[in-house]
Amino acid sequence: MYFKMTLVPFFFAAPRMVQRQCRAMTSQSVSGKTTLSSRLAKQIKVTKTKATTAKQELWDIEDLHSVAATTAPRYFSPVQTRKQRQVNTLPKSNLPAKKARQDEVSKTSKIKIGTATIIKCELVPPNETMLELKVEEAAAVKTEQDFPNANWLQHLENIRLMRCEKPAPVDTLGCHQCADQNANEKTQRFHKLVALMLSSQTKDETTFEAMKRLKAQTLTPASIQGMPAVELERLLHPVSFYKNKAKYLKQTSQILVDKYNEDIPDNIQELLKLPGVGPKMAHICMATAWNKITGIGVDTHVHRIANRLAWLKKSTKEPEQTRVQLESWLPRPLWSEVNHLLVGFGQTICTPVRPNCSECLNRHICPASASVLAKKK
Ligand code: SF4
C-alpha cells in the first residue's frame, strides 16, 4: 500500500520533470567539453539555490513520504536522489549536443491518461492505444516485489535524458521511417512490414538504403510477387541473409495478395504466420503499422540492456524469454516507449561491445557497469 501511494505520483511526475530538465538543458549553449551529468548537476544547483521559491514546485524524492496526502500537488525530482548527487562526480564529457537534436527535443507532447499528464518525447513514434488507457490501468501496478530491480524507473529516466541528448540511427532510419509517405495507408503498412523483415541482424542504415532501392520501383505485394527472385536479391544486397529474406518476401507477398487483398493482417496471430516474421517484428509491426500495442518488441538491444540493467528476475538467453519477463511487470503504457528508447540507447551508448559506461548516467546504479569497466582495464 505504501509503495502504491509513493510510486504512482512518482511515476507520473517523473516524465514532467524530465521534460523540464531536457528543455532547460537544450536551451543552453553547450560547449564540447560539458557533460550531460554536469549540466544536470547545474540544473540541480539552480534548483537548490532557489530553494525557498522553488520549493512549491520541486521536491526531493526522499521527502515524498513526509508530504501529507491532502496537501497541494507536489512534483518530485526523479533525476537523482540526494545521495546520488553527492556521489556523482562530474567527468569531462565527450557527449556532443547537436543543435538539430535540440530542436528535436523541444518537440514534446502532453498525453492525458486519466487524470495524469505524461510528457512524451516525439522521438518515440506515437501510438493511439496509449491514449485509450485509463490511469487505473497504469496504476494497477504491482507491489514492490513485482519489480526485479528497484532502480528500474531511475534507469528509465536516465535513458530518456541520454536519448534526448544523443541521436540514434533508429530515430531517423528506423522501420517506422521507411514507408513512403505519399503512398496510401495500405501500402505504407506493407512498407513497414518489409522494412522490419529486412532489419533483422542488419544495421538501420543498410535497411533504409535497401528500402529506398525497393521504393524507387513500385513496392506492393503484387510487385514483389511479380519480380524475378534474382532482381529482388540484387535490390536487397547487402542486407544480411538477403537471399533468404528475398525468398520470405516473395512467399509473404503471395499470401498477402491471396488472403488479405494486398494489405497486412491486423492481428498478431496472423502476422506470426507469415514466412520470415517473428515475435519482435510482429509486435513492432502492430505498433507502427496499426497503432496497436500488443507486446514489447524485444530485439538484440532490448534483450542485452534488460539483462545488463537486471530488469529480469532471471537472466535470459533468448529475446523471447526477455519479452515474457518484461511484460510480466513493466507497466503497459511504457511498452512501446521502452522498445524505441532502448534500441537507440543500445546503438549509441550501451553498445554490444565496449559500452560507454563512463558516459552513462546509469553507471552508478547499473549492475553491469563495474564488471564492464573492470574488463576494460
Ligand atoms: S552497461 Fe554501462 S552503458 Fe550499459 S547501462 Fe550499464 S553503465 Fe550504462
Coordinates of C-alpha atoms and ligand atoms in Angstrom, one line a residue:
M1 CA 0.0 0.0 0.0
Y2 CA 2.8 2.4 0.9
F3 CA 4.5 1.6 -2.3
K4 CA 1.4 2.2 -4.3
M5 CA 0.9 5.6 -2.8
T6 CA 4.5 6.6 -3.4
L7 CA 5.2 5.1 -6.8
V8 CA 2.2 6.3 -8.7
P9 CA 2.8 10.1 -8.2
F10 CA 6.4 9.5 -8.9
F11 CA 5.6 7.5 -12.0
F12 CA 3.5 10.3 -13.5
A13 CA 5.5 13.3 -12.2
A14 CA 8.8 11.8 -13.5
P15 CA 8.3 12.4 -17.2
R16 CA 7.2 16.0 -16.4
M17 CA 10.4 16.7 -14.6
V18 CA 12.5 15.0 -17.3
Q19 CA 10.9 17.3 -19.9
R20 CA 11.8 20.3 -17.7
Q21 CA 15.3 19.1 -17.4
C22 CA 15.6 18.5 -21.1
R23 CA 14.2 21.8 -22.1
A24 CA 16.4 23.6 -19.7
M25 CA 19.4 21.8 -20.9
T26 CA 18.7 22.2 -24.5
S27 CA 18.2 26.0 -24.1
Q28 CA 21.8 26.4 -23.0
S29 CA 24.7 26.8 -25.4
V30 CA 26.7 23.7 -24.8
S31 CA 30.5 23.6 -25.2
G32 CA 32.0 20.4 -26.5
K33 CA 33.5 19.6 -23.1
T34 CA 30.4 19.9 -20.9
T35 CA 28.9 16.6 -19.9
L36 CA 25.3 15.7 -19.6
S37 CA 26.0 14.9 -16.0
S38 CA 27.5 18.3 -15.3
R39 CA 24.6 20.1 -17.0
L40 CA 22.2 18.0 -15.0
A41 CA 24.1 19.0 -11.9
K42 CA 23.9 22.6 -12.8
Q43 CA 20.2 22.3 -13.1
I44 CA 20.0 20.8 -9.7
K45 CA 22.2 23.5 -8.3
V46 CA 20.0 26.2 -9.7
T47 CA 17.0 24.5 -8.1
K48 CA 18.8 24.3 -4.8
T49 CA 19.8 28.0 -4.8
K50 CA 16.2 28.9 -5.4
A51 CA 15.0 26.5 -2.8
T52 CA 12.9 29.0 -1.0
T53 CA 10.9 30.0 -4.1
A54 CA 11.1 26.7 -5.9
K55 CA 10.1 24.5 -3.0
Q56 CA 6.5 24.6 -4.1
E57 CA 7.5 23.2 -7.4
L58 CA 10.3 20.7 -7.0
W59 CA 10.8 18.4 -4.0
D60 CA 13.4 15.9 -3.4
I61 CA 12.1 12.4 -3.9
E62 CA 13.4 11.5 -0.5
D63 CA 10.8 13.8 1.0
L64 CA 8.0 12.1 -0.7
H65 CA 6.7 10.1 2.2
S66 CA 6.7 13.1 4.5
V67 CA 4.2 15.0 2.4
A68 CA 0.7 14.7 3.6
A69 CA -1.7 13.3 1.0
T70 CA -4.1 16.2 1.5
T71 CA -1.6 18.9 0.5
A72 CA -1.4 20.5 -2.9
P73 CA 0.2 18.5 -5.7
R74 CA 4.0 18.3 -5.4
Y75 CA 6.5 17.3 -8.1
F76 CA 9.4 15.3 -7.1
S77 CA 12.8 15.2 -8.8
P78 CA 13.2 11.7 -10.1
V79 CA 16.5 12.6 -11.8
Q80 CA 18.9 12.0 -9.0
T81 CA 18.5 11.1 -5.4
R82 CA 20.2 13.3 -2.8
K83 CA 22.8 10.6 -2.3
Q84 CA 23.5 10.3 -6.0
R85 CA 24.0 14.0 -6.2
Q86 CA 26.6 13.7 -3.6
V87 CA 28.5 10.8 -5.1
N88 CA 28.2 11.7 -8.7
T89 CA 31.5 13.0 -10.0
L90 CA 31.4 15.3 -13.0
P91 CA 33.8 13.9 -15.5
K92 CA 34.8 15.6 -18.7
S93 CA 32.4 14.9 -21.4
N94 CA 32.6 13.9 -25.0
L95 CA 28.9 13.8 -25.3
P96 CA 28.1 16.2 -28.2
A97 CA 24.9 18.2 -28.1
K98 CA 23.7 18.9 -31.6
K99 CA 21.6 21.8 -32.5
A100 CA 19.4 19.8 -34.7
R101 CA 18.7 17.5 -31.9
Q102 CA 18.0 20.4 -29.5
D103 CA 15.2 21.5 -31.9
E104 CA 14.0 17.9 -32.0
V105 CA 14.0 17.6 -28.2
S106 CA 11.8 20.6 -27.9
K107 CA 9.1 18.7 -29.8
T108 CA 7.4 17.1 -26.9
S109 CA 3.7 16.5 -26.4
K110 CA 1.4 16.0 -23.5
I111 CA -0.7 12.9 -23.2
K112 CA -3.6 12.6 -20.8
I113 CA -4.0 9.3 -19.2
G114 CA -7.0 9.6 -16.9
T115 CA -6.2 12.4 -14.6
A116 CA -2.4 12.3 -15.1
T117 CA -0.4 14.0 -17.8
I118 CA 2.5 12.3 -19.3
I119 CA 5.1 14.3 -21.2
K120 CA 6.1 12.3 -24.2
C121 CA 9.2 12.9 -26.3
E122 CA 8.5 13.0 -30.0
L123 CA 11.4 10.7 -30.6
V124 CA 9.1 7.9 -29.7
P125 CA 6.7 7.1 -32.5
P126 CA 3.1 7.8 -31.4
N127 CA 0.5 5.2 -30.8
E128 CA -3.1 5.6 -30.2
T129 CA -3.6 2.8 -27.8
M130 CA -1.7 4.8 -25.2
L131 CA -4.4 7.5 -25.4
E132 CA -7.1 5.0 -24.6
L133 CA -5.5 3.7 -21.4
K134 CA -7.1 4.7 -18.1
V135 CA -5.0 5.9 -15.2
E136 CA -6.2 3.0 -13.2
E137 CA -4.6 0.6 -15.7
A138 CA -1.3 2.3 -15.5
A139 CA -1.5 2.5 -11.7
A140 CA -2.7 -1.1 -11.3
V141 CA 0.9 -1.6 -10.7
K142 CA 2.3 -4.1 -8.8
T143 CA 3.8 -4.3 -5.4
E144 CA 7.4 -3.6 -4.8
Q145 CA 8.4 -7.2 -5.0
D146 CA 7.0 -7.4 -8.6
F147 CA 9.9 -5.3 -9.8
P148 CA 13.0 -7.2 -10.5
N149 CA 15.2 -4.1 -9.9
A150 CA 14.1 -1.3 -7.5
N151 CA 16.1 1.2 -9.6
W152 CA 14.3 0.5 -12.9
L153 CA 12.4 3.8 -13.0
Q154 CA 15.6 5.7 -12.3
H155 CA 17.3 3.8 -15.1
L156 CA 14.4 4.7 -17.4
E157 CA 14.6 8.4 -16.6
N158 CA 18.3 8.4 -17.2
I159 CA 17.9 6.7 -20.5
R160 CA 15.2 9.2 -21.5
L161 CA 17.7 12.0 -20.7
M162 CA 20.5 10.4 -22.6
R163 CA 18.3 9.6 -25.6
C164 CA 17.1 13.2 -25.8
E165 CA 20.7 14.3 -25.8
K166 CA 22.2 11.9 -28.3
P167 CA 20.6 11.0 -31.6
A168 CA 20.4 7.3 -32.7
P169 CA 20.1 5.8 -36.2
V170 CA 16.7 4.3 -35.2
D171 CA 15.2 7.8 -34.8
T172 CA 15.7 8.7 -38.4
L173 CA 16.3 5.4 -40.2
G174 CA 14.1 3.0 -38.2
C175 CA 11.4 0.9 -39.8
H176 CA 8.7 3.4 -38.9
Q177 CA 10.6 5.9 -41.2
C178 CA 10.8 3.6 -44.1
A179 CA 7.3 3.9 -45.5
D180 CA 6.6 6.1 -48.5
Q181 CA 4.6 9.0 -47.0
N182 CA 2.9 9.6 -50.3
A183 CA 1.6 6.1 -50.7
N184 CA -1.8 5.0 -49.4
E185 CA -2.2 3.6 -45.9
K186 CA -2.4 0.0 -47.0
T187 CA 0.9 0.3 -49.0
Q188 CA 2.6 2.2 -46.1
R189 CA 1.7 -0.7 -43.8
F190 CA 3.3 -3.1 -46.3
H191 CA 6.4 -0.9 -46.5
K192 CA 6.8 -1.1 -42.7
L193 CA 6.4 -4.8 -42.7
V194 CA 9.0 -5.2 -45.4
A195 CA 11.4 -2.9 -43.6
L196 CA 11.0 -5.0 -40.4
M197 CA 11.6 -8.2 -42.3
L198 CA 14.8 -6.8 -43.8
S199 CA 16.0 -5.2 -40.5
S200 CA 16.8 -8.5 -38.7
Q201 CA 20.6 -8.6 -38.0
T202 CA 21.0 -5.6 -40.3
K203 CA 22.0 -2.1 -39.5
D204 CA 19.3 0.6 -39.8
E205 CA 21.4 2.4 -42.4
T206 CA 21.6 -0.7 -44.7
T207 CA 17.9 -1.4 -44.3
F208 CA 17.0 2.2 -45.1
E209 CA 19.1 2.2 -48.3
A210 CA 17.6 -1.2 -49.4
M211 CA 14.1 0.2 -48.8
K212 CA 15.0 3.2 -50.9
R213 CA 16.0 1.0 -53.8
L214 CA 12.8 -1.1 -53.5
K215 CA 10.6 2.1 -53.3
A216 CA 12.3 3.5 -56.4
Q217 CA 10.2 0.9 -58.2
T218 CA 6.6 0.2 -57.1
L219 CA 6.7 -1.6 -53.8
T220 CA 3.5 -3.5 -53.2
P221 CA 2.8 -7.2 -52.6
A222 CA 1.8 -7.6 -56.2
S223 CA 5.0 -6.0 -57.5
I224 CA 7.2 -8.2 -55.3
Q225 CA 5.2 -11.3 -56.3
G226 CA 5.8 -10.5 -60.0
M227 CA 9.5 -9.6 -59.6
P228 CA 12.2 -12.2 -60.6
A229 CA 13.9 -13.6 -57.5
V230 CA 17.4 -12.6 -58.9
E231 CA 16.2 -9.0 -59.3
L232 CA 14.8 -8.9 -55.8
E233 CA 18.1 -10.3 -54.3
R234 CA 20.0 -7.6 -56.2
L235 CA 17.9 -4.9 -54.7
L236 CA 18.2 -6.2 -51.2
H237 CA 22.0 -6.8 -51.2
P238 CA 23.9 -6.1 -48.9
V239 CA 21.2 -6.7 -46.3
S240 CA 22.3 -9.7 -44.3
F241 CA 20.8 -13.0 -45.4
Y242 CA 19.4 -11.2 -48.4
K243 CA 18.7 -14.5 -50.3
N244 CA 16.6 -15.9 -47.5
K245 CA 14.9 -12.6 -47.0
A246 CA 14.1 -12.3 -50.7
K247 CA 12.5 -15.8 -50.6
Y248 CA 10.4 -14.9 -47.5
L249 CA 9.3 -11.6 -49.0
K250 CA 8.0 -13.4 -52.1
Q251 CA 6.2 -16.0 -50.1
T252 CA 4.7 -13.3 -47.8
S253 CA 3.6 -11.2 -50.7
Q254 CA 1.9 -14.2 -52.3
I255 CA -0.1 -14.7 -49.1
L256 CA -1.0 -11.0 -48.8
V257 CA -2.3 -11.0 -52.4
D258 CA -4.2 -14.2 -51.9
K259 CA -5.7 -13.7 -48.4
Y260 CA -5.6 -10.0 -47.5
N261 CA -6.2 -8.0 -50.7
E262 CA -2.6 -6.8 -50.6
D263 CA -3.0 -5.4 -47.0
I264 CA -1.2 -6.9 -44.0
P265 CA -3.0 -8.8 -41.2
D266 CA -4.2 -6.6 -38.3
N267 CA -3.6 -9.1 -35.5
I268 CA -0.5 -10.7 -34.0
Q269 CA -1.6 -14.3 -34.6
E270 CA -1.9 -13.9 -38.4
L271 CA 1.2 -11.8 -38.7
L272 CA 3.2 -14.5 -37.0
K273 CA 2.1 -17.0 -39.6
L274 CA 3.8 -15.0 -42.4
P275 CA 7.1 -16.5 -43.5
G276 CA 10.1 -14.7 -42.0
V277 CA 8.1 -12.8 -39.4
G278 CA 9.0 -13.4 -35.8
P279 CA 7.5 -12.1 -32.5
K280 CA 9.7 -9.0 -32.4
M281 CA 8.8 -8.0 -35.9
A282 CA 5.1 -8.8 -35.3
H283 CA 4.8 -6.7 -32.2
I284 CA 6.6 -3.7 -33.7
C285 CA 4.6 -4.1 -36.9
M286 CA 1.3 -3.9 -34.9
A287 CA 2.6 -0.8 -33.1
T288 CA 3.9 1.1 -36.2
A289 CA 1.5 -0.1 -38.9
W290 CA -1.7 -0.5 -36.9
N291 CA -1.1 1.7 -33.8
K292 CA -1.9 -1.2 -31.5
I293 CA 0.4 -2.2 -28.7
T294 CA 0.3 -6.0 -28.4
G295 CA 3.7 -6.6 -26.8
I296 CA 7.2 -5.4 -26.3
G297 CA 9.4 -5.7 -29.4
V298 CA 12.5 -7.2 -28.0
D299 CA 15.4 -7.1 -30.3
T300 CA 19.1 -7.7 -29.6
H301 CA 19.4 -4.3 -28.0
V302 CA 16.4 -4.6 -25.7
H303 CA 17.5 -8.1 -24.8
R304 CA 21.0 -7.1 -23.9
I305 CA 20.2 -3.9 -21.9
A306 CA 17.4 -5.6 -19.9
N307 CA 19.9 -8.2 -18.8
R308 CA 22.6 -5.6 -18.1
L309 CA 20.3 -3.5 -16.0
A310 CA 18.9 -6.6 -14.3
W311 CA 15.3 -5.8 -15.3
L312 CA 14.7 -9.5 -15.3
K313 CA 14.2 -11.8 -12.3
K314 CA 16.4 -14.4 -14.0
S315 CA 18.9 -13.6 -16.7
T316 CA 17.8 -14.8 -20.1
K317 CA 19.4 -16.3 -23.2
E318 CA 16.7 -15.6 -25.8
P319 CA 14.9 -12.3 -26.7
E320 CA 11.6 -14.1 -26.5
Q321 CA 12.3 -15.1 -22.8
T322 CA 13.2 -11.4 -22.2
R323 CA 9.9 -10.3 -23.7
V324 CA 7.8 -12.6 -21.5
Q325 CA 9.6 -11.4 -18.3
L326 CA 9.5 -7.7 -19.2
E327 CA 5.8 -7.9 -20.0
S328 CA 5.1 -9.6 -16.6
W329 CA 6.0 -6.4 -14.7
L330 CA 6.6 -3.4 -16.9
P331 CA 3.6 -1.1 -16.9
R332 CA 1.8 -1.5 -20.2
P333 CA 1.8 2.3 -21.2
L334 CA 5.6 2.0 -21.3
W335 CA 5.8 -0.9 -23.7
S336 CA 6.1 1.0 -26.9
E337 CA 8.4 3.7 -25.5
V338 CA 10.8 1.2 -23.9
N339 CA 11.4 -0.5 -27.2
H340 CA 12.3 2.7 -29.0
L341 CA 14.3 4.1 -26.1
L342 CA 16.4 1.0 -25.5
V343 CA 17.1 0.4 -29.2
G344 CA 18.6 3.9 -29.6
F345 CA 20.4 3.7 -26.3
G346 CA 21.9 0.4 -27.4
Q347 CA 23.0 1.9 -30.7
T348 CA 24.8 4.9 -29.1
I349 CA 25.9 4.3 -25.5
C350 CA 25.1 0.8 -24.2
T351 CA 26.6 -0.9 -27.3
P352 CA 27.2 -4.6 -27.5
V353 CA 30.9 -4.4 -27.3
R354 CA 32.7 -1.9 -25.0
P355 CA 29.6 0.0 -23.8
N356 CA 30.4 3.6 -23.0
C357 CA 29.8 3.3 -19.2
S358 CA 31.8 6.3 -18.3
E359 CA 29.4 8.5 -20.2
C360 CA 26.3 6.7 -19.0
L361 CA 24.1 8.3 -16.3
N362 CA 23.3 4.8 -15.0
R363 CA 26.9 4.0 -14.3
H364 CA 26.4 4.1 -10.5
I365 CA 23.3 2.1 -10.4
C366 CA 23.9 -0.4 -13.3
P367 CA 24.8 -3.9 -12.1
A368 CA 26.8 -4.4 -15.3
S369 CA 28.9 -1.3 -15.2
A370 CA 31.5 -2.4 -12.7
S371 CA 32.3 -5.6 -14.5
V372 CA 32.4 -3.9 -17.8
L373 CA 34.8 -1.3 -16.6
A374 CA 36.9 -4.0 -14.9
K375 CA 37.2 -5.8 -18.2
K376 CA 38.4 -2.7 -20.0
K377 CA 41.4 -2.3 -17.7
Ligands
SF4_1 S1 26.4 -1.4 -19.1 FE1 27.3 0.6 -19.0 S2 26.4 1.8 -20.7 FE2 25.1 0.0 -20.3 S3 23.5 0.7 -18.9 FE3 25.2 -0.1 -17.6 S4 26.5 1.6 -17.1 FE4 25.2 2.2 -18.8

